[in-house]
Coordinates of C-alpha atoms in Angstrom, one line a residue:
M101 CA 18.2 20.6 -6.6
N102 CA 16.3 19.8 -9.8
K103 CA 14.9 16.7 -11.4
K104 CA 17.5 16.7 -14.1
C105 CA 20.2 15.9 -11.5
K106 CA 22.3 12.7 -11.6
I107 CA 22.2 10.3 -8.7
G108 CA 24.9 7.8 -7.9
F109 CA 24.6 4.8 -5.5
I110 CA 27.7 3.5 -3.8
G111 CA 26.4 0.0 -3.1
C112 CA 23.4 -1.6 -4.9
G113 CA 22.0 -3.9 -2.2
K114 CA 18.4 -4.4 -1.3
M115 CA 17.7 -0.9 0.1
A116 CA 19.5 1.0 -2.6
S117 CA 17.7 -1.2 -5.2
A118 CA 14.3 -0.4 -3.7
I119 CA 15.1 3.4 -4.0
I120 CA 16.4 3.0 -7.5
K121 CA 13.4 0.9 -8.7
G122 CA 10.9 3.3 -7.0
T123 CA 12.6 6.3 -8.6
I124 CA 12.5 4.8 -12.1
L125 CA 8.9 3.4 -11.8
S126 CA 7.6 6.7 -10.6
K127 CA 9.4 8.5 -13.4
F128 CA 10.8 10.9 -10.8
L129 CA 14.1 10.6 -12.8
P130 CA 14.9 8.8 -16.0
K131 CA 17.0 5.7 -15.5
E132 CA 19.8 7.3 -17.5
N133 CA 20.3 9.8 -14.6
I134 CA 20.9 7.0 -12.1
K135 CA 24.1 5.1 -11.8
G136 CA 25.6 2.6 -9.3
S137 CA 28.9 1.3 -8.2
E138 CA 30.1 -2.0 -6.8
V139 CA 33.7 -2.9 -6.3
N140 CA 33.3 -6.4 -7.5
C141 CA 33.0 -6.7 -11.3
E142 CA 30.6 -9.7 -11.2
I143 CA 28.4 -8.1 -8.6
A144 CA 28.4 -4.9 -10.6
E145 CA 27.3 -6.8 -13.8
L146 CA 24.5 -8.6 -11.9
A147 CA 23.3 -5.4 -10.4
S148 CA 23.2 -3.7 -13.8
Q149 CA 21.2 -6.5 -15.3
R150 CA 18.8 -6.5 -12.3
L151 CA 18.2 -2.8 -12.1
G152 CA 18.6 -1.8 -15.8
I153 CA 21.1 1.0 -15.0
E154 CA 24.9 1.4 -15.5
V155 CA 26.8 0.0 -12.6
I156 CA 30.6 0.7 -12.5
T157 CA 33.4 -0.4 -10.2
D158 CA 35.0 3.0 -9.5
N159 CA 33.5 4.8 -6.5
R160 CA 35.5 8.0 -7.2
A161 CA 34.4 8.1 -10.8
L162 CA 30.8 7.7 -9.7
V163 CA 31.0 10.6 -7.4
M164 CA 32.6 12.9 -10.0
E165 CA 29.7 12.1 -12.4
S166 CA 26.9 12.5 -9.8
D167 CA 25.1 15.5 -8.2
I168 CA 23.7 13.4 -5.4
I169 CA 25.6 10.5 -3.9
F170 CA 23.9 7.8 -1.8
I171 CA 26.2 5.9 0.5
A172 CA 24.4 2.5 0.7
T173 CA 27.2 0.3 2.0
K174 CA 27.2 -1.8 5.2
P175 CA 27.9 0.6 8.1
N176 CA 31.3 -0.9 8.9
Y177 CA 32.5 0.0 5.3
A178 CA 31.2 3.5 5.4
A179 CA 34.3 5.2 6.9
S180 CA 36.7 3.6 4.3
V181 CA 34.4 4.5 1.4
L182 CA 34.1 8.1 2.7
E183 CA 37.9 8.4 2.9
E184 CA 38.1 7.1 -0.6
I185 CA 35.7 9.6 -2.2
K186 CA 36.2 12.7 0.0
D187 CA 38.4 14.5 -2.5
E188 CA 35.8 14.2 -5.2
L189 CA 33.0 15.7 -3.0
T190 CA 32.8 19.3 -4.2
P191 CA 30.5 21.8 -2.4
D192 CA 27.8 21.5 -5.1
K193 CA 27.3 17.8 -4.4
L194 CA 24.9 16.3 -1.8
L195 CA 25.8 13.2 0.2
V196 CA 22.9 11.0 1.4
S197 CA 23.7 8.2 3.8
I198 CA 21.5 5.2 4.4
C199 CA 24.1 3.5 6.6
A200 CA 22.4 2.5 9.9
G201 CA 23.9 4.1 13.0
V202 CA 26.3 6.4 11.2
S203 CA 25.6 10.0 12.3
T204 CA 26.0 13.0 10.1
S205 CA 28.7 14.3 12.5
K206 CA 30.7 11.1 12.0
I207 CA 30.5 11.6 8.3
E208 CA 31.4 15.3 8.5
K209 CA 34.5 14.4 10.5
I210 CA 35.8 12.5 7.5
I211 CA 34.6 14.6 4.6
G212 CA 34.6 18.1 6.1
M213 CA 32.1 20.9 5.5
Q214 CA 29.9 19.1 3.0
R215 CA 26.2 18.9 2.6
V216 CA 25.0 15.6 4.3
V217 CA 21.5 14.2 4.7
R218 CA 21.1 11.0 6.8
V219 CA 18.2 8.6 6.1
M220 CA 16.8 5.7 8.2
P221 CA 14.7 3.7 5.8
N222 CA 13.0 0.4 6.6
T223 CA 12.5 -2.9 4.8
P224 CA 8.9 -2.3 3.6
A225 CA 10.5 0.0 1.1
L226 CA 11.1 -3.2 -0.8
V227 CA 7.4 -3.3 -1.6
L228 CA 7.2 0.5 -2.0
E229 CA 5.6 0.9 1.4
G230 CA 8.6 2.2 3.3
M231 CA 8.8 4.7 6.1
S232 CA 12.0 6.8 6.4
G233 CA 13.3 9.3 8.8
V234 CA 15.4 12.1 7.4
C235 CA 17.8 14.5 9.1
K236 CA 20.1 17.2 7.9
G237 CA 23.8 17.5 8.8
A238 CA 25.4 20.8 9.9
Y239 CA 25.9 22.1 6.3
A240 CA 22.9 20.8 4.5
N241 CA 19.9 23.1 3.9
E242 CA 16.1 22.7 4.0
E243 CA 16.0 22.3 0.2
D244 CA 18.3 19.3 0.4
A245 CA 16.1 17.6 3.0
E246 CA 12.9 18.4 1.0
F247 CA 14.4 16.9 -2.2
V248 CA 15.5 13.7 -0.4
I249 CA 12.0 13.4 1.2
E250 CA 10.4 13.8 -2.3
L251 CA 12.7 11.2 -3.7
L252 CA 11.9 8.8 -0.9
S253 CA 8.2 9.3 -1.4
N254 CA 8.6 7.0 -4.4
I255 CA 9.2 4.1 -2.0
G256 CA 6.7 5.1 0.7
K257 CA 6.7 8.0 3.0
A258 CA 9.4 10.1 4.8
V259 CA 9.5 12.6 7.6
E260 CA 12.2 15.0 8.7
V261 CA 13.4 14.7 12.3
T262 CA 16.5 16.0 14.2
E263 CA 19.7 13.9 14.5
T264 CA 18.9 13.3 18.2
Q265 CA 15.6 11.8 17.2
M266 CA 17.0 9.3 14.7
D267 CA 17.5 6.6 17.3
I268 CA 13.8 6.8 18.2
V269 CA 13.0 6.6 14.4
T270 CA 15.2 3.5 14.2
A271 CA 13.2 1.9 17.0
I272 CA 9.7 2.8 15.7
S273 CA 10.1 2.4 11.9
G274 CA 13.5 0.9 11.4
S275 CA 12.9 -2.0 13.8
G276 CA 9.2 -1.7 13.8
P277 CA 8.4 -4.1 10.9
A278 CA 9.8 -7.0 13.0
F279 CA 7.6 -5.9 16.0
F280 CA 4.5 -5.9 13.7
Y281 CA 5.5 -9.3 12.2
K282 CA 5.7 -10.6 15.8
V283 CA 2.2 -9.3 16.7
I284 CA 0.8 -10.8 13.4
E285 CA 2.5 -14.1 14.1
D286 CA 1.4 -14.3 17.7
M287 CA -2.2 -13.6 16.7
A288 CA -2.1 -16.2 14.0
R289 CA -0.6 -18.8 16.4
A290 CA -3.3 -18.0 18.9
G291 CA -5.9 -18.7 16.2
E292 CA -4.2 -21.9 15.4
K293 CA -4.2 -23.1 19.0
L294 CA -7.9 -22.4 19.2
G295 CA -8.7 -24.5 16.1
L296 CA -8.1 -22.5 12.9
D297 CA -5.8 -23.6 10.2
Y298 CA -2.5 -21.6 10.6
E299 CA -2.5 -20.2 7.0
K300 CA -6.1 -19.0 7.3
S301 CA -5.3 -17.6 10.7
L302 CA -2.3 -15.8 9.3
E303 CA -4.3 -14.4 6.4
L304 CA -6.9 -13.1 8.8
A305 CA -4.4 -11.4 11.0
T306 CA -2.4 -10.0 8.1
Q307 CA -5.3 -8.5 6.3
T308 CA -6.7 -7.1 9.5
A309 CA -3.4 -5.4 10.2
I310 CA -3.4 -3.9 6.7
G311 CA -7.0 -2.7 6.9
S312 CA -6.5 -1.3 10.4
A313 CA -3.4 0.6 9.4
K314 CA -5.3 2.2 6.4
M315 CA -8.1 3.3 8.7
V316 CA -5.6 4.9 11.1
M317 CA -3.9 6.7 8.1
Q318 CA -7.3 7.9 6.8
R319 CA -8.8 8.9 10.1
G320 CA -8.3 12.7 9.6
E321 CA -8.3 14.3 13.0
V322 CA -10.2 11.5 14.7
P323 CA -8.1 10.2 17.7
V324 CA -6.9 6.6 17.4
Q325 CA -8.6 5.9 20.7
T326 CA -11.9 6.7 19.0
L327 CA -11.3 4.0 16.4
I328 CA -10.6 1.6 19.3
D329 CA -13.8 2.6 21.1
N330 CA -15.9 2.3 17.9
V331 CA -15.0 -1.4 17.8
A332 CA -14.7 -2.2 21.5
T333 CA -18.4 -1.7 22.5
K334 CA -18.7 -1.9 26.3
G335 CA -19.6 -5.5 27.3
G336 CA -18.8 -6.9 23.9
C337 CA -16.1 -9.4 22.9
T338 CA -13.7 -6.8 21.7
F339 CA -14.1 -4.9 24.9
V340 CA -13.1 -8.1 26.8
G341 CA -10.0 -8.4 24.6
I342 CA -9.0 -4.8 25.1
S343 CA -9.5 -5.3 28.9
V344 CA -7.0 -8.2 28.8
M345 CA -4.5 -5.9 27.0
N346 CA -5.0 -3.2 29.5
N347 CA -4.7 -5.5 32.5
E348 CA -1.5 -6.9 31.0
H349 CA -0.2 -3.4 30.5
S350 CA 0.4 -3.6 26.8
D351 CA 1.2 0.2 26.8
K352 CA 4.1 -0.5 29.1
L353 CA 5.2 -3.5 27.0
F354 CA 5.4 -1.4 23.8
Y355 CA 7.1 1.5 25.7
D356 CA 9.8 -0.9 27.0
V357 CA 10.2 -2.3 23.5
I358 CA 10.7 1.1 21.9
D359 CA 12.8 2.4 24.8
Q360 CA 15.2 -0.5 24.9
T361 CA 15.5 -0.5 21.1
T362 CA 16.2 3.2 21.1
K363 CA 18.9 2.8 23.7
K364 CA 20.6 0.0 21.7
A365 CA 20.5 2.2 18.5
S366 CA 22.2 4.9 20.5
E367 CA 24.9 2.6 21.7
L368 CA 25.6 1.3 18.2
G369 CA 25.9 4.9 16.9
K370 CA 28.7 5.8 19.4

């Protein structure tokens, strides 16, 4: 796969738009190499104006003109779209699915022995801070996965996992933003109850989350526990707060959250 390839997006919704914008802004590909399709003429025109690319209304034509095809429809439309385009999917083309809960094996049952890569992105991709899980289908190769990961680096970060791990990825990074929003909101509301203005409390909690996340990412080989210990000096106020979290078994709480979300993701994928 090379950077002169042509990419087509079937569906130009929020997530596809984030990938398209990130790809253009990073100059990973020129916008002339990116095209979209939407079945509705009015939606296609609006998407074209919004993204600055050509958006057509013929999925099959898009596939014929593209080297890499992103399936970015709602999951319940994926099967019908795959049936529609399968005859245009020649062996030299790579199919990338960002449809939640649709496994590569399900896709391969419809389109046959084709190269498929599945991606689980998340909504922070909309601000170019996304985290995506990537897995190969039975007929895709490592070069395919590496190219997709490089492409997704324009909207954040991406890691390769196995298909069986994708449900865990869904729980941690796919659903994870909502869990972090909940923590930030709960901290802000606690500050409000104790006497702070809500907006100030929210700003404090939000910026603290951003700074803490950056410190984790820049820690090198230092364990996260060391970062905790550096702040939670024994006998100090942070130590008391951490003790409350430990006494309330916050580790079990988050395990249960990720476990139950993973199980639900698995159910939806069946």
